[in-house]
Amino acid sequence: MSGRIVRIAIIGAGPAGGASAIHLARLGYRVTLVERKAFPRAKVCGEYISPAATEALERVVPTERLRSLGATRAGSFSLRVDDRERTWATPSEAWALSRGTLDAELAQSAQNLGVDLRLESPVRSVAYAPLGARLVLDTGTLEADLVIHADGLGRHDLAEPTRAAPGMLGHKCHALIPGGEVGVGMRAARGAYVGTVTVEGGLSTIALCAREHLIRDHRGDADAMLGALWPAYRPAWRRGPWLACPVARSRYTEPGHARSVRLGNAAGAVDPVGGEGIGLALWSAATFADLLGAGADAEGLRRAKRELTRAYRRRLRTRRHACRLGAELLIRPALVRLAWPLLALPAVTIAPWYRLTGKPG
């Protein structure tokens, strides 16, 4: 095996993995994209794509294609606590699209570019060598010069997996809300916050992050828990099952091997309240491909990884703390009520929030 990068294996076909496969295939690399699930499949995700990543999104799914897929544009933000509500026009619009549709579109686009797409192929282990790695899958083995971890955790990297917010669990479903939800909505509640955004087909994504004691109190019944937090909610609105998973929260994690790269949540994750998850995934995929370029050797890979680390840390610098603070405030509605008079002023609410979470003004 030479020092040149030719064969790239990507673990995980979410936004980071799918977008990375597209960019690297365009550069001429032989890419294998491995995903343990069949497509289309739903994921726990707020399904709002940060306007900070609009360019990165449209590099892999052009505007007209997004529209044909039913993607919507979110241009307002509403904050609700009890029966109070404040709504602002956002400084920039954002796309919203379900993960089932987005991930399948990215995977198909990658396959159209010659990527070897292997669905329903869980990775059992990865053995690293100085110049590459050998992946053992349920469906066989795979040799690669470089392994990209885009599975949300980096579970097969030698470094530690992405950490989760202690005592918190994320839930997600799609619902047909009477009257529809316009733009992005966020509800503050004791021990939880609820986000909504309209996606394709007139459906709304309902994303709920809750402390574990609330889940225990409602015996794991997400409909009952949401009804207690949002009295207007009716289980009959729901279209499809509730999904649940830990809430990722992690600073940037260095890959554990010279021939290993981490992208998306596997590299670093901010609290979902900021709507930056898909955006960071798409941005990291584009950034790494741009840094690596075509025909990279071992030195080119080292340089690309070094620059990616710097860029990722800059990207997370204010986002990570702002999103953590936003989440902590929303699960303490008494603080939101106390600050309610100030929330009428965009200069101290939506404008600084956009700056701190890296969104264009």
One Martini backbone bead per residue (centre of mass of N, CA, C, O) as a GRO file, in nm:
protein
  361
    1MET     BB    1   0.094   0.038   0.026
    2SER     BB    2   0.082   0.352  -0.033
    3GLY     BB    3   0.098   0.699   0.055
    4ARG     BB    4  -0.141   0.727  -0.112
    5ILE     BB    5  -0.464   0.849  -0.167
    6VAL     BB    6  -0.743   0.640  -0.287
    7ARG     BB    7  -0.892   0.488  -0.052
    8ILE     BB    8  -1.221   0.553   0.089
    9ALA     BB    9  -1.376   0.521   0.406
   10ILE     BB   10  -1.721   0.562   0.510
   11ILE     BB   11  -1.880   0.605   0.824
   12GLY     BB   12  -2.173   0.701   0.748
   13ALA     BB   13  -2.493   0.832   0.583
   14GLY     BB   14  -2.510   1.112   0.653
   15PRO     BB   15  -2.434   1.432   0.597
   16ALA     BB   16  -2.128   1.388   0.629
   17GLY     BB   17  -2.094   1.128   0.458
   18GLY     BB   18  -2.245   1.203   0.197
   19ALA     BB   19  -2.092   1.468   0.132
   20SER     BB   20  -1.808   1.348   0.134
   21ALA     BB   21  -1.849   1.150  -0.099
   22ILE     BB   22  -1.904   1.360  -0.314
   23HIS     BB   23  -1.646   1.533  -0.297
   24LEU     BB   24  -1.438   1.295  -0.334
   25ALA     BB   25  -1.542   1.188  -0.603
   26ARG     BB   26  -1.490   1.454  -0.760
   27LEU     BB   27  -1.166   1.418  -0.700
   28GLY     BB   28  -1.117   1.082  -0.760
   29TYR     BB   29  -1.194   0.898  -0.543
   30ARG     BB   30  -1.225   0.587  -0.383
   31VAL     BB   31  -1.551   0.526  -0.257
   32THR     BB   32  -1.685   0.404   0.056
   33LEU     BB   33  -2.024   0.375   0.178
   34VAL     BB   34  -2.120   0.308   0.514
   35GLU     BB   35  -2.435   0.152   0.631
   36ARG     BB   36  -2.643  -0.003   0.872
   37LYS     BB   37  -2.888   0.099   0.719
   38ALA     BB   38  -3.174   0.148   0.562
   39PHE     BB   39  -3.327   0.307   0.287
   40PRO     BB   40  -3.516   0.497   0.429
   41ARG     BB   41  -3.438   0.692   0.736
   42ALA     BB   42  -3.480   0.785   1.051
   43LYS     BB   43  -3.388   1.065   1.271
   44VAL     BB   44  -3.261   1.230   1.535
   45CYS     BB   45  -3.383   1.557   1.447
   46GLY     BB   46  -3.461   1.893   1.369
   47GLU     BB   47  -3.426   1.967   1.043
   48TYR     BB   48  -3.242   2.216   1.059
   49ILE     BB   49  -3.052   2.428   0.834
   50SER     BB   50  -2.821   2.624   0.871
   51PRO     BB   51  -2.733   2.927   0.722
   52ALA     BB   52  -2.422   2.861   0.757
   53ALA     BB   53  -2.485   2.598   0.533
   54THR     BB   54  -2.604   2.667   0.255
   55GLU     BB   55  -2.364   2.635   0.065
   56ALA     BB   56  -2.298   2.340   0.141
   57LEU     BB   57  -2.569   2.225   0.055
   58GLU     BB   58  -2.575   2.342  -0.251
   59ARG     BB   59  -2.324   2.167  -0.341
   60VAL     BB   60  -2.506   1.882  -0.315
   61VAL     BB   61  -2.799   2.044  -0.325
   62PRO     BB   62  -2.962   2.203  -0.528
   63THR     BB   63  -3.211   2.423  -0.520
   64GLU     BB   64  -3.410   2.279  -0.715
   65ARG     BB   65  -3.391   2.008  -0.570
   66LEU     BB   66  -3.495   2.096  -0.297
   67ARG     BB   67  -3.773   2.179  -0.399
   68SER     BB   68  -3.851   1.896  -0.521
   69LEU     BB   69  -3.829   1.761  -0.222
   70GLY     BB   70  -3.980   1.993  -0.021
   71ALA     BB   71  -3.824   2.208   0.083
   72THR     BB   72  -3.804   2.457   0.324
   73ARG     BB   73  -3.847   2.797   0.450
   74ALA     BB   74  -3.696   2.966   0.726
   75GLY     BB   75  -3.790   3.315   0.863
   76SER     BB   76  -3.865   3.236   1.168
   77PHE     BB   77  -3.892   3.303   1.534
   78SER     BB   78  -4.028   3.124   1.819
   79LEU     BB   79  -4.111   3.200   2.160
   80ARG     BB   80  -4.225   2.980   2.430
   81VAL     BB   81  -4.420   3.040   2.738
   82ASP     BB   82  -4.678   2.912   2.803
   83ASP     BB   83  -4.888   3.181   2.672
   84ARG     BB   84  -4.632   3.294   2.549
   85GLU     BB   85  -4.516   3.506   2.263
   86ARG     BB   86  -4.234   3.537   2.036
   87THR     BB   87  -4.158   3.703   1.716
   88TRP     BB   88  -3.908   3.670   1.456
   89ALA     BB   89  -3.726   3.781   1.212
   90THR     BB   90  -3.476   3.650   1.044
   91PRO     BB   91  -3.175   3.744   0.906
   92SER     BB   92  -3.195   3.441   0.788
   93GLU     BB   93  -3.252   3.180   0.597
   94ALA     BB   94  -3.370   2.832   0.603
   95TRP     BB   95  -3.348   2.505   0.568
   96ALA     BB   96  -3.592   2.225   0.548
   97LEU     BB   97  -3.534   1.866   0.606
   98SER     BB   98  -3.555   1.552   0.612
   99ARG     BB   99  -3.349   1.289   0.678
  100GLY     BB  100  -3.471   1.079   0.494
  101THR     BB  101  -3.432   1.258   0.238
  102LEU     BB  102  -3.143   1.370   0.256
  103ASP     BB  103  -2.975   1.109   0.288
  104ALA     BB  104  -3.079   0.968   0.029
  105GLU     BB  105  -2.982   1.187  -0.168
  106LEU     BB  106  -2.680   1.174  -0.106
  107ALA     BB  107  -2.639   0.874  -0.165
  108GLN     BB  108  -2.734   0.881  -0.461
  109SER     BB  109  -2.533   1.092  -0.561
  110ALA     BB  110  -2.285   0.927  -0.492
  111GLN     BB  111  -2.351   0.681  -0.667
  112ASN     BB  112  -2.359   0.844  -0.939
  113LEU     BB  113  -2.028   0.898  -0.890
  114GLY     BB  114  -1.924   0.586  -0.794
  115VAL     BB  115  -2.004   0.507  -0.526
  116ASP     BB  116  -1.978   0.261  -0.279
  117LEU     BB  117  -2.283   0.147  -0.162
  118ARG     BB  118  -2.341   0.022   0.184
  119LEU     BB  119  -2.607  -0.116   0.299
  120GLU     BB  120  -2.654  -0.299   0.566
  121SER     BB  121  -2.330  -0.247   0.697
  122PRO     BB  122  -2.198  -0.318   0.963
  123VAL     BB  123  -1.941  -0.234   1.179
  124ARG     BB  124  -1.717  -0.428   1.373
  125SER     BB  125  -1.420  -0.334   1.269
  126VAL     BB  126  -1.091  -0.159   1.308
  127ALA     BB  127  -0.772  -0.190   1.149
  128TYR     BB  128  -0.467  -0.035   1.196
  129ALA     BB  129  -0.221   0.120   0.991
  130PRO     BB  130   0.014   0.331   0.879
  131LEU     BB  131  -0.148   0.326   0.563
  132GLY     BB  132  -0.426   0.218   0.707
  133ALA     BB  133  -0.720  -0.009   0.673
  134ARG     BB  134  -0.939  -0.263   0.822
  135LEU     BB  135  -1.268  -0.362   0.751
  136VAL     BB  136  -1.531  -0.513   0.938
  137LEU     BB  137  -1.817  -0.655   0.810
  138ASP     BB  138  -2.108  -0.820   0.771
  139THR     BB  139  -2.035  -0.826   0.434
  140GLY     BB  140  -1.718  -0.801   0.501
  141THR     BB  141  -1.431  -0.650   0.357
  142LEU     BB  142  -1.209  -0.346   0.391
  143GLU     BB  143  -0.985  -0.145   0.215
  144ALA     BB  144  -0.794   0.150   0.332
  145ASP     BB  145  -0.625   0.468   0.341
  146LEU     BB  146  -0.899   0.596   0.463
  147VAL     BB  147  -1.093   0.698   0.755
  148ILE     BB  148  -1.428   0.809   0.792
  149HIS     BB  149  -1.600   0.950   1.068
  150ALA     BB  150  -1.984   0.967   1.034
  151ASP     BB  151  -2.160   0.830   1.299
  152GLY     BB  152  -2.161   1.054   1.557
  153LEU     BB  153  -1.912   0.902   1.745
  154GLY     BB  154  -1.653   0.733   1.664
  155ARG     BB  155  -1.651   0.414   1.745
  156HIS     BB  156  -1.388   0.327   1.537
  157ASP     BB  157  -1.206   0.497   1.678
  158LEU     BB  158  -0.935   0.544   1.900
  159ALA     BB  159  -1.087   0.749   2.011
  160GLU     BB  160  -1.325   0.883   2.171
  161PRO     BB  161  -1.636   0.915   2.194
  162THR     BB  162  -1.894   1.097   2.180
  163ARG     BB  163  -2.049   1.291   2.393
  164ALA     BB  164  -2.305   1.334   2.637
  165ALA     BB  165  -2.561   1.470   2.788
  166PRO     BB  166  -2.631   1.460   3.103
  167GLY     BB  167  -2.961   1.355   3.162
  168MET     BB  168  -3.031   1.342   2.846
  169LEU     BB  169  -3.302   1.326   2.593
  170GLY     BB  170  -3.388   1.262   2.261
  171HIS     BB  171  -3.674   1.352   2.054
  172LYS     BB  172  -3.872   1.232   1.758
  173CYS     BB  173  -4.121   1.364   1.525
  174HIS     BB  174  -4.399   1.358   1.315
  175ALA     BB  175  -4.647   1.619   1.231
  176LEU     BB  176  -4.991   1.730   1.204
  177ILE     BB  177  -5.048   2.060   1.248
  178PRO     BB  178  -5.284   2.262   1.310
  179GLY     BB  179  -5.216   2.531   1.090
  180GLY     BB  180  -4.936   2.502   1.137
  181GLU     BB  181  -4.584   2.583   1.120
  182VAL     BB  182  -4.399   2.877   1.136
  183GLY     BB  183  -4.106   2.811   1.116
  184VAL     BB  184  -3.944   2.846   1.419
  185GLY     BB  185  -3.995   2.666   1.726
  186MET     BB  186  -3.984   2.741   2.090
  187ARG     BB  187  -4.009   2.561   2.403
  188ALA     BB  188  -4.038   2.626   2.738
  189ALA     BB  189  -3.947   2.399   3.012
  190ARG     BB  190  -3.938   2.199   3.275
  191GLY     BB  191  -3.669   2.001   3.172
  192ALA     BB  192  -3.738   2.128   2.875
  193TYR     BB  193  -3.740   2.128   2.507
  194VAL     BB  194  -3.919   2.253   2.208
  195GLY     BB  195  -3.903   2.183   1.858
  196THR     BB  196  -4.007   2.342   1.543
  197VAL     BB  197  -4.053   2.237   1.189
  198THR     BB  198  -4.103   2.261   0.856
  199VAL     BB  199  -4.147   2.021   0.615
  200GLU     BB  200  -4.231   1.803   0.410
  201GLY     BB  201  -4.573   1.753   0.342
  202GLY     BB  202  -4.674   1.942   0.596
  203LEU     BB  203  -4.479   1.869   0.806
  204SER     BB  204  -4.364   1.840   1.143
  205THR     BB  205  -4.102   1.880   1.351
  206ILE     BB  206  -4.047   1.715   1.666
  207ALA     BB  207  -3.823   1.832   1.919
  208LEU     BB  208  -3.712   1.663   2.224
  209CYS     BB  209  -3.560   1.777   2.529
  210ALA     BB  210  -3.498   1.570   2.823
  211ARG     BB  211  -3.506   1.483   3.127
  212GLU     BB  212  -3.505   1.181   3.285
  213HIS     BB  213  -3.731   1.236   3.498
  214LEU     BB  214  -3.957   1.283   3.292
  215ILE     BB  215  -3.951   1.005   3.163
  216ARG     BB  216  -4.015   0.852   3.421
  217ASP     BB  217  -4.282   0.997   3.497
  218HIS     BB  218  -4.396   0.886   3.191
  219ARG     BB  219  -4.293   0.595   3.122
  220GLY     BB  220  -4.183   0.674   2.820
  221ASP     BB  221  -4.419   0.868   2.727
  222ALA     BB  222  -4.402   1.107   2.489
  223ASP     BB  223  -4.690   1.210   2.465
  224ALA     BB  224  -4.732   1.275   2.765
  225MET     BB  225  -4.492   1.461   2.799
  226LEU     BB  226  -4.571   1.671   2.580
  227GLY     BB  227  -4.852   1.739   2.699
  228ALA     BB  228  -4.730   1.866   2.962
  229LEU     BB  229  -4.557   2.089   2.799
  230TRP     BB  230  -4.800   2.090   2.562
  231PRO     BB  231  -5.134   2.109   2.589
  232ALA     BB  232  -5.217   2.118   2.272
  233TYR     BB  233  -5.124   1.849   2.230
  234ARG     BB  234  -5.182   1.564   2.002
  235PRO     BB  235  -5.137   1.238   1.917
  236ALA     BB  236  -5.297   1.257   1.638
  237TRP     BB  237  -5.072   1.423   1.486
  238ARG     BB  238  -4.903   1.188   1.453
  239ARG     BB  239  -4.645   1.065   1.205
  240GLY     BB  240  -4.527   0.828   1.352
  241PRO     BB  241  -4.269   0.756   1.544
  242TRP     BB  242  -4.082   0.762   1.811
  243LEU     BB  243  -3.758   0.885   1.876
  244ALA     BB  244  -3.438   0.799   2.046
  245CYS     BB  245  -3.153   0.979   2.204
  246PRO     BB  246  -2.882   1.107   2.276
  247VAL     BB  247  -2.718   1.414   2.361
  248ALA     BB  248  -2.492   1.573   2.196
  249ARG     BB  249  -2.172   1.676   2.369
  250SER     BB  250  -1.874   1.825   2.222
  251ARG     BB  251  -1.573   1.867   2.172
  252TYR     BB  252  -1.311   1.847   1.994
  253THR     BB  253  -1.190   1.544   1.832
  254GLU     BB  254  -0.920   1.375   1.788
  255PRO     BB  255  -0.791   1.161   1.605
  256GLY     BB  256  -0.644   0.823   1.664
  257HIS     BB  257  -0.520   0.840   1.360
  258ALA     BB  258  -0.350   0.910   1.070
  259ARG     BB  259  -0.601   0.738   0.903
  260SER     BB  260  -0.803   0.945   1.055
  261VAL     BB  261  -1.141   1.090   1.042
  262ARG     BB  262  -1.358   1.349   1.172
  263LEU     BB  263  -1.714   1.410   1.135
  264GLY     BB  264  -1.926   1.592   1.273
  265ASN     BB  265  -2.027   1.455   1.566
  266ALA     BB  266  -1.754   1.293   1.579
  267ALA     BB  267  -1.593   1.572   1.632
  268GLY     BB  268  -1.844   1.773   1.719
  269ALA     BB  269  -2.097   1.891   1.965
  270VAL     BB  270  -2.396   2.065   1.987
  271ASP     BB  271  -2.659   2.181   2.104
  272PRO     BB  272  -2.972   2.165   1.934
  273VAL     BB  273  -3.090   2.457   1.983
  274GLY     BB  274  -2.913   2.593   1.732
  275GLY     BB  275  -2.924   2.430   1.455
  276GLU     BB  276  -2.605   2.296   1.381
  277GLY     BB  277  -2.568   1.996   1.301
  278ILE     BB  278  -2.597   1.977   0.990
  279GLY     BB  279  -2.409   2.212   0.928
  280LEU     BB  280  -2.146   2.086   1.044
  281ALA     BB  281  -2.146   1.843   0.860
  282LEU     BB  282  -2.134   1.987   0.583
  283TRP     BB  283  -1.891   2.168   0.640
  284SER     BB  284  -1.680   1.945   0.708
  285ALA     BB  285  -1.690   1.798   0.437
  286ALA     BB  286  -1.603   2.038   0.258
  287THR     BB  287  -1.344   2.123   0.406
  288PHE     BB  288  -1.181   1.863   0.383
  289ALA     BB  289  -1.185   1.835   0.074
  290ASP     BB  290  -1.049   2.108   0.016
  291LEU     BB  291  -0.785   2.040   0.177
  292LEU     BB  292  -0.702   1.776   0.031
  293GLY     BB  293  -0.783   1.723  -0.244
  294ALA     BB  294  -0.608   1.595  -0.510
  295GLY     BB  295  -0.381   1.350  -0.474
  296ALA     BB  296  -0.301   1.270  -0.191
  297ASP     BB  297  -0.074   1.241   0.059
  298ALA     BB  298   0.053   1.210   0.364
  299GLU     BB  299   0.117   1.514   0.389
  300GLY     BB  300  -0.158   1.619   0.291
  301LEU     BB  301  -0.317   1.489   0.521
  302ARG     BB  302  -0.183   1.630   0.758
  303ARG     BB  303  -0.256   1.914   0.667
  304ALA     BB  304  -0.565   1.880   0.656
  305LYS     BB  305  -0.603   1.800   0.955
  306ARG     BB  306  -0.479   2.051   1.082
  307GLU     BB  307  -0.681   2.256   0.949
  308LEU     BB  308  -0.940   2.126   1.052
  309THR     BB  309  -0.890   2.165   1.350
  310ARG     BB  310  -0.883   2.472   1.344
  311ALA     BB  311  -1.161   2.517   1.213
  312TYR     BB  312  -1.332   2.364   1.421
  313ARG     BB  313  -1.258   2.532   1.671
  314ARG     BB  314  -1.367   2.796   1.558
  315ARG     BB  315  -1.660   2.698   1.505
  316LEU     BB  316  -1.710   2.619   1.824
  317ARG     BB  317  -1.641   2.844   2.019
  318THR     BB  318  -1.939   2.985   2.040
  319ARG     BB  319  -2.148   2.766   1.986
  320ARG     BB  320  -2.113   2.578   2.230
  321HIS     BB  321  -2.185   2.791   2.453
  322ALA     BB  322  -2.451   2.905   2.342
  323CYS     BB  323  -2.607   2.634   2.330
  324ARG     BB  324  -2.578   2.561   2.625
  325LEU     BB  325  -2.716   2.812   2.739
  326GLY     BB  326  -2.986   2.784   2.590
  327ALA     BB  327  -3.063   2.512   2.715
  328GLU     BB  328  -3.051   2.598   3.018
  329LEU     BB  329  -3.274   2.813   2.995
  330LEU     BB  330  -3.518   2.645   2.873
  331ILE     BB  331  -3.523   2.448   3.140
  332ARG     BB  332  -3.580   2.753   3.280
  333PRO     BB  333  -3.864   2.931   3.270
  334ALA     BB  334  -3.821   3.145   3.491
  335LEU     BB  335  -3.602   3.298   3.330
  336VAL     BB  336  -3.773   3.367   3.084
  337ARG     BB  337  -3.984   3.532   3.234
  338LEU     BB  338  -3.787   3.742   3.353
  339ALA     BB  339  -3.684   3.824   3.043
  340TRP     BB  340  -3.934   3.909   2.869
  341PRO     BB  341  -3.908   4.219   2.821
  342LEU     BB  342  -3.631   4.194   2.660
  343LEU     BB  343  -3.743   4.007   2.418
  344ALA     BB  344  -3.853   4.255   2.242
  345LEU     BB  345  -3.542   4.290   2.167
  346PRO     BB  346  -3.347   4.213   1.903
  347ALA     BB  347  -3.063   4.323   2.009
  348VAL     BB  348  -3.094   4.094   2.267
  349THR     BB  349  -3.155   3.833   2.079
  350ILE     BB  350  -3.142   3.740   1.769
  351ALA     BB  351  -2.877   3.882   1.692
  352PRO     BB  352  -2.676   3.749   1.902
  353TRP     BB  353  -2.752   3.458   1.840
  354TYR     BB  354  -2.646   3.457   1.552
  355ARG     BB  355  -2.355   3.529   1.616
  356LEU     BB  356  -2.286   3.298   1.829
  357THR     BB  357  -2.394   3.068   1.602
  358GLY     BB  358  -2.284   3.169   1.303
  359LYS     BB  359  -2.498   3.332   1.167
  360PRO     BB  360  -2.616   3.518   0.927
  361GLY     BB  361  -2.726   3.872   0.912
   0.00000   0.00000   0.00000
